[in-house]
Amino acid sequence: MCNQKEAPLRIKIGMAHVVTVLAFTGLTGTARAADNVRIGLMLPYSGTFADLGKNITNGFKLAIAEKGGKIAGRDVEFVTLDDESDPAKANENANKLIKRDKVDVLVGTVHSGVALTMARVARSAGIPMIIPNAGADELTGALCAPNIFRTSFSNWQAGYGVGALMAQKHKSAVALAWKYAAGDEQTAGFKEAFEKGGGKVLKHLTLPFPNTEFQPLLTEIASIKPEAAYTFVAGAAQVKLAKDYHAAGLRSRIPLYGAFITEGTLQAQGESAQGLLTVLHYADGLETPRNKSFIESYKKAYGGATPDVFAVQGYDAAQLYLVGLEAVEGDTSKRKEMLKAMENAKLDSPRGPLSFSKSHNPVQDMYIREARGNQNVMVGVAVKQLVDPSPECKMQ
Ligand code: PHB
């Protein structure tokens, strides 16, 4: 059993590049080339965040493929693992990748609760970790460490951007969010900016992750009659929320806002999302040569699929690792030097120039976007170069 081989999948990802991928089989692999760079992708490949996991993976692999499928001259092996967005399995899964599969870097994940456990494991193992989505504030707060980086956002940052926009337009709002770290923290960031701008949050309604029984909460919003509503639910659930909100006749009376509510799902949301305003650190309608070439390259590699913020975050996770490993000419044993290079990285991201705060969280513009057709079109900037102050981060 334990000597059974993992079958390498040959995946073509455009530009005639072929990347060798080791599918995770749950078995101990044998005969791995010792000189390959081993990348552990611990992401959701099932459940409500499955598309996010897929797009992060696509973005990550695209950046490597653009480098000829190698990092600093070394071949790359991917070990992928479906974390099922289940915090209860996170400790065992992260340990599998680090101790058994001996990955050189841990990349993951989407769900804040899973990522918090991964970061604890990565901290004690000292293995580099790059977070391509999960926003948990603690990851670049109390849990910050020289080996932990994030290429996405902190939950505070995502909520704060939306609150800044809503304060320009409304005086009162109700929040509706999943009850877990991402929902609680994004709502807190939203409330901070909204109230700083003179608004008042009348109520914070919650439902358990990944529940989508929105109806009773929508009835409550209708009876409170705020000027606007803020929401954080994500992945497949945001399609249902936009549709339910529209069907309840609330859209015209109480405009709905959020960071992610239209991201990657406009086609499935159809009419229900048209015109929604969101604030996020990427807009697919960003008219820069860098973003245009990224979109073109992604489409070519993945059969015409359009990238979203998750693909960008995955792409930048790979760009960041490339900077680190190239600085040490592929020698992963020079960890300190490698982490230093990552800390000082200035990435040419599709979202715009990307650098990192002292806590290793992105410093980035928060764009105002309007859903038009299948695009989140950039219509302004809510906050320029937003830095999460990360007061809890004490980098050793
Ligand atoms: C999170 O759990 O941190 C999370 C998940 C999905 C998102 C954003 C944040 O779209």
Short mmCIF file of N, CA and C in Angstrom, two decimals, residues 127-226:
data_model
loop_
_atom_site.label_atom_id
_atom_site.label_comp_id
_atom_site.label_asym_id
_atom_site.label_seq_id
_atom_site.Cartn_x
_atom_site.Cartn_y
_atom_site.Cartn_z
N ILE A 127 8.35 26.27 7.99
CA ILE A 127 8.25 26.13 6.53
C ILE A 127 7.58 27.38 5.94
N PRO A 128 8.08 27.88 4.79
CA PRO A 128 7.42 29.05 4.20
C PRO A 128 5.96 28.75 3.86
N MET A 129 5.10 29.71 4.17
CA MET A 129 3.67 29.57 3.85
C MET A 129 3.21 30.82 3.12
N ILE A 130 2.47 30.63 2.04
CA ILE A 130 1.91 31.76 1.31
C ILE A 130 0.40 31.59 1.25
N ILE A 131 -0.31 32.59 1.75
CA ILE A 131 -1.77 32.52 1.83
C ILE A 131 -2.36 33.23 0.61
N PRO A 132 -3.01 32.49 -0.29
CA PRO A 132 -3.52 33.11 -1.52
C PRO A 132 -4.97 33.55 -1.42
N ASN A 133 -5.56 33.49 -0.24
CA ASN A 133 -6.90 34.07 -0.06
C ASN A 133 -7.24 34.39 1.40
N ALA A 134 -7.29 33.37 2.25
CA ALA A 134 -7.90 33.52 3.59
C ALA A 134 -7.53 34.85 4.26
N GLY A 135 -8.56 35.55 4.75
CA GLY A 135 -8.34 36.91 5.26
C GLY A 135 -8.11 37.03 6.75
N ALA A 136 -8.19 35.92 7.50
CA ALA A 136 -8.13 36.01 8.98
C ALA A 136 -7.09 37.04 9.43
N ASP A 137 -7.54 38.03 10.18
CA ASP A 137 -6.65 39.13 10.58
C ASP A 137 -5.42 38.63 11.34
N GLU A 138 -5.64 37.58 12.14
CA GLU A 138 -4.54 37.05 12.97
C GLU A 138 -3.36 36.53 12.14
N LEU A 139 -3.63 36.12 10.89
CA LEU A 139 -2.55 35.52 10.08
C LEU A 139 -1.41 36.51 9.86
N THR A 140 -1.77 37.78 9.74
CA THR A 140 -0.73 38.81 9.66
C THR A 140 -0.87 39.74 10.87
N GLY A 141 -1.44 39.19 11.94
CA GLY A 141 -1.56 39.91 13.20
C GLY A 141 -0.77 39.14 14.25
N ALA A 142 -1.48 38.64 15.27
CA ALA A 142 -0.78 37.94 16.37
C ALA A 142 0.04 36.74 15.89
N LEU A 143 -0.40 36.11 14.79
CA LEU A 143 0.33 34.92 14.29
C LEU A 143 1.41 35.26 13.26
N CYS A 144 1.66 36.53 13.03
CA CYS A 144 2.62 36.89 11.98
C CYS A 144 3.98 36.27 12.27
N ALA A 145 4.71 35.96 11.24
CA ALA A 145 6.02 35.32 11.42
C ALA A 145 6.84 35.54 10.16
N PRO A 146 8.17 35.46 10.28
CA PRO A 146 9.02 35.69 9.11
C PRO A 146 8.69 34.77 7.93
N ASN A 147 8.14 33.58 8.21
CA ASN A 147 7.89 32.62 7.12
C ASN A 147 6.45 32.64 6.62
N ILE A 148 5.62 33.58 7.11
CA ILE A 148 4.22 33.60 6.68
C ILE A 148 3.90 34.87 5.88
N PHE A 149 3.37 34.67 4.68
CA PHE A 149 3.07 35.77 3.76
C PHE A 149 1.65 35.62 3.23
N ARG A 150 1.08 36.77 2.86
CA ARG A 150 -0.26 36.72 2.28
C ARG A 150 -0.28 37.56 1.00
N THR A 151 -0.88 37.01 -0.07
CA THR A 151 -0.95 37.76 -1.33
C THR A 151 -2.39 38.21 -1.63
N SER A 152 -3.27 38.12 -0.63
CA SER A 152 -4.67 38.45 -0.89
C SER A 152 -5.08 39.74 -0.19
N PHE A 153 -5.50 39.65 1.07
CA PHE A 153 -6.06 40.79 1.81
C PHE A 153 -6.21 40.31 3.25
N SER A 154 -6.35 41.24 4.18
CA SER A 154 -6.83 40.84 5.52
C SER A 154 -8.33 41.11 5.53
N ASN A 155 -9.04 40.39 6.37
CA ASN A 155 -10.50 40.60 6.44
C ASN A 155 -10.82 42.05 6.78
N TRP A 156 -10.04 42.61 7.68
CA TRP A 156 -10.25 44.02 8.04
C TRP A 156 -10.18 44.90 6.79
N GLN A 157 -9.14 44.66 5.97
CA GLN A 157 -8.93 45.44 4.74
C GLN A 157 -10.14 45.32 3.79
N ALA A 158 -10.62 44.08 3.60
CA ALA A 158 -11.73 43.86 2.67
C ALA A 158 -13.00 44.58 3.15
N GLY A 159 -13.28 44.51 4.44
CA GLY A 159 -14.47 45.17 4.98
C GLY A 159 -14.32 46.68 4.99
N TYR A 160 -13.13 47.14 5.30
CA TYR A 160 -12.87 48.58 5.43
C TYR A 160 -13.13 49.31 4.10
N GLY A 161 -12.68 48.72 3.02
CA GLY A 161 -12.86 49.34 1.70
C GLY A 161 -14.34 49.55 1.38
N VAL A 162 -15.17 48.55 1.68
CA VAL A 162 -16.60 48.66 1.40
C VAL A 162 -17.23 49.74 2.28
N GLY A 163 -16.83 49.75 3.56
CA GLY A 163 -17.38 50.75 4.50
C GLY A 163 -17.05 52.17 4.05
N ALA A 164 -15.85 52.35 3.50
CA ALA A 164 -15.43 53.69 3.05
C ALA A 164 -16.33 54.15 1.90
N LEU A 165 -16.67 53.26 0.99
CA LEU A 165 -17.56 53.63 -0.12
C LEU A 165 -18.98 53.90 0.40
N MET A 166 -19.48 53.01 1.23
CA MET A 166 -20.88 53.14 1.69
C MET A 166 -21.08 54.42 2.50
N ALA A 167 -20.05 54.84 3.21
CA ALA A 167 -20.18 56.07 4.02
C ALA A 167 -20.36 57.30 3.14
N GLN A 168 -19.88 57.21 1.90
CA GLN A 168 -20.07 58.36 0.98
C GLN A 168 -21.50 58.45 0.48
N LYS A 169 -22.28 57.37 0.68
CA LYS A 169 -23.61 57.32 0.05
C LYS A 169 -24.77 57.14 1.03
N HIS A 170 -24.49 56.59 2.20
CA HIS A 170 -25.59 56.22 3.10
C HIS A 170 -25.30 56.56 4.56
N LYS A 171 -26.38 56.68 5.33
CA LYS A 171 -26.25 57.02 6.75
C LYS A 171 -26.50 55.83 7.67
N SER A 172 -27.24 54.81 7.17
CA SER A 172 -27.50 53.64 8.02
C SER A 172 -27.40 52.36 7.19
N ALA A 173 -27.04 51.28 7.87
CA ALA A 173 -26.90 50.00 7.16
C ALA A 173 -27.10 48.83 8.12
N VAL A 174 -27.47 47.69 7.53
CA VAL A 174 -27.52 46.42 8.27
C VAL A 174 -26.47 45.51 7.62
N ALA A 175 -25.78 44.71 8.45
CA ALA A 175 -24.80 43.76 7.91
C ALA A 175 -25.36 42.35 7.99
N LEU A 176 -25.07 41.57 6.96
CA LEU A 176 -25.49 40.16 6.93
C LEU A 176 -24.25 39.34 6.56
N ALA A 177 -23.82 38.46 7.46
CA ALA A 177 -22.56 37.74 7.18
C ALA A 177 -22.56 36.36 7.82
N TRP A 178 -21.74 35.49 7.24
CA TRP A 178 -21.52 34.17 7.86
C TRP A 178 -20.84 34.35 9.20
N LYS A 179 -21.24 33.49 10.14
CA LYS A 179 -20.68 33.56 11.49
C LYS A 179 -19.40 32.72 11.56
N TYR A 180 -18.32 33.28 11.13
CA TYR A 180 -16.99 32.70 11.37
C TYR A 180 -15.99 33.83 11.16
N ALA A 181 -14.71 33.56 11.33
CA ALA A 181 -13.71 34.64 11.33
C ALA A 181 -13.87 35.62 10.18
N ALA A 182 -14.07 35.12 8.95
CA ALA A 182 -14.13 36.03 7.80
C ALA A 182 -15.33 36.97 7.90
N GLY A 183 -16.50 36.42 8.26
CA GLY A 183 -17.70 37.24 8.36
C GLY A 183 -17.58 38.25 9.50
N ASP A 184 -17.12 37.79 10.64
CA ASP A 184 -17.02 38.69 11.81
C ASP A 184 -16.00 39.80 11.55
N GLU A 185 -14.85 39.43 10.99
CA GLU A 185 -13.78 40.43 10.84
C GLU A 185 -14.04 41.39 9.68
N GLN A 186 -14.61 40.88 8.59
CA GLN A 186 -14.91 41.79 7.48
C GLN A 186 -16.01 42.77 7.91
N THR A 187 -16.98 42.27 8.67
CA THR A 187 -18.04 43.17 9.15
C THR A 187 -17.44 44.22 10.10
N ALA A 188 -16.48 43.82 10.92
CA ALA A 188 -15.84 44.78 11.84
C ALA A 188 -15.09 45.86 11.06
N GLY A 189 -14.39 45.48 9.98
CA GLY A 189 -13.67 46.45 9.15
C GLY A 189 -14.65 47.40 8.47
N PHE A 190 -15.75 46.83 7.96
CA PHE A 190 -16.80 47.63 7.32
C PHE A 190 -17.36 48.65 8.32
N LYS A 191 -17.69 48.18 9.53
CA LYS A 191 -18.31 49.03 10.56
C LYS A 191 -17.36 50.18 10.93
N GLU A 192 -16.08 49.85 11.04
CA GLU A 192 -15.10 50.87 11.42
C GLU A 192 -15.09 52.03 10.41
N ALA A 193 -14.99 51.68 9.13
CA ALA A 193 -14.92 52.73 8.09
C ALA A 193 -16.26 53.44 7.94
N PHE A 194 -17.35 52.68 8.00
CA PHE A 194 -18.68 53.26 7.80
C PHE A 194 -19.00 54.25 8.92
N GLU A 195 -18.70 53.87 10.15
CA GLU A 195 -19.02 54.75 11.28
C GLU A 195 -18.06 55.93 11.36
N LYS A 196 -16.81 55.70 10.93
CA LYS A 196 -15.85 56.81 10.86
C LYS A 196 -16.34 57.87 9.88
N GLY A 197 -17.01 57.41 8.83
CA GLY A 197 -17.53 58.34 7.81
C GLY A 197 -18.91 58.87 8.16
N GLY A 198 -19.40 58.61 9.37
CA GLY A 198 -20.67 59.18 9.80
C GLY A 198 -21.87 58.25 9.70
N GLY A 199 -21.68 57.02 9.26
CA GLY A 199 -22.79 56.07 9.14
C GLY A 199 -23.05 55.34 10.45
N LYS A 200 -24.18 54.61 10.50
CA LYS A 200 -24.51 53.84 11.70
C LYS A 200 -24.92 52.44 11.28
N VAL A 201 -24.32 51.43 11.93
CA VAL A 201 -24.71 50.04 11.65
C VAL A 201 -25.83 49.68 12.62
N LEU A 202 -27.01 49.42 12.07
CA LEU A 202 -28.19 49.20 12.92
C LEU A 202 -28.24 47.78 13.47
N LYS A 203 -27.76 46.82 12.70
CA LYS A 203 -27.78 45.42 13.18
C LYS A 203 -26.80 44.57 12.38
N HIS A 204 -26.20 43.59 13.05
CA HIS A 204 -25.30 42.63 12.40
C HIS A 204 -25.99 41.27 12.45
N LEU A 205 -26.55 40.85 11.30
CA LEU A 205 -27.24 39.57 11.22
C LEU A 205 -26.26 38.49 10.78
N THR A 206 -26.39 37.30 11.34
CA THR A 206 -25.46 36.23 10.96
C THR A 206 -26.18 34.92 10.67
N LEU A 207 -25.50 34.05 9.95
CA LEU A 207 -25.94 32.67 9.78
C LEU A 207 -24.69 31.80 9.71
N PRO A 208 -24.81 30.51 10.09
CA PRO A 208 -23.60 29.67 10.14
C PRO A 208 -23.04 29.40 8.74
N PHE A 209 -21.70 29.28 8.63
CA PHE A 209 -21.05 28.86 7.39
C PHE A 209 -21.29 27.37 7.20
N PRO A 210 -21.62 26.89 6.01
CA PRO A 210 -21.87 27.57 4.74
C PRO A 210 -23.36 27.66 4.41
N ASN A 211 -24.17 27.85 5.43
CA ASN A 211 -25.63 27.91 5.30
C ASN A 211 -26.09 28.99 4.30
N THR A 212 -27.17 28.70 3.58
CA THR A 212 -27.68 29.69 2.60
C THR A 212 -29.18 29.96 2.79
N GLU A 213 -29.67 29.76 4.01
CA GLU A 213 -31.08 30.06 4.31
C GLU A 213 -31.22 31.55 4.60
N PHE A 214 -31.24 32.35 3.55
CA PHE A 214 -31.21 33.80 3.73
C PHE A 214 -32.58 34.42 4.03
N GLN A 215 -33.66 33.71 3.67
CA GLN A 215 -34.99 34.33 3.68
C GLN A 215 -35.36 35.04 4.98
N PRO A 216 -35.24 34.36 6.16
CA PRO A 216 -35.64 35.06 7.40
C PRO A 216 -34.82 36.33 7.64
N LEU A 217 -33.57 36.32 7.22
CA LEU A 217 -32.71 37.49 7.43
C LEU A 217 -33.10 38.63 6.49
N LEU A 218 -33.52 38.26 5.29
CA LEU A 218 -33.96 39.29 4.34
C LEU A 218 -35.26 39.94 4.82
N THR A 219 -36.12 39.13 5.42
CA THR A 219 -37.36 39.66 5.99
C THR A 219 -37.02 40.67 7.10
N GLU A 220 -36.00 40.33 7.89
CA GLU A 220 -35.60 41.22 8.98
C GLU A 220 -35.02 42.54 8.43
N ILE A 221 -34.21 42.43 7.39
CA ILE A 221 -33.64 43.64 6.78
C ILE A 221 -34.78 44.55 6.30
N ALA A 222 -35.76 43.92 5.63
CA ALA A 222 -36.89 44.71 5.11
C ALA A 222 -37.62 45.43 6.23
N SER A 223 -37.73 44.77 7.39
CA SER A 223 -38.48 45.42 8.48
C SER A 223 -37.65 46.49 9.19
N ILE A 224 -36.33 46.36 9.19
CA ILE A 224 -35.47 47.39 9.83
C ILE A 224 -35.39 48.65 8.95
N LYS A 225 -35.51 48.44 7.64
CA LYS A 225 -35.46 49.56 6.66
C LYS A 225 -34.20 50.42 6.75
N PRO A 226 -33.02 49.83 6.68
CA PRO A 226 -31.81 50.66 6.63
C PRO A 226 -31.69 51.30 5.25
#
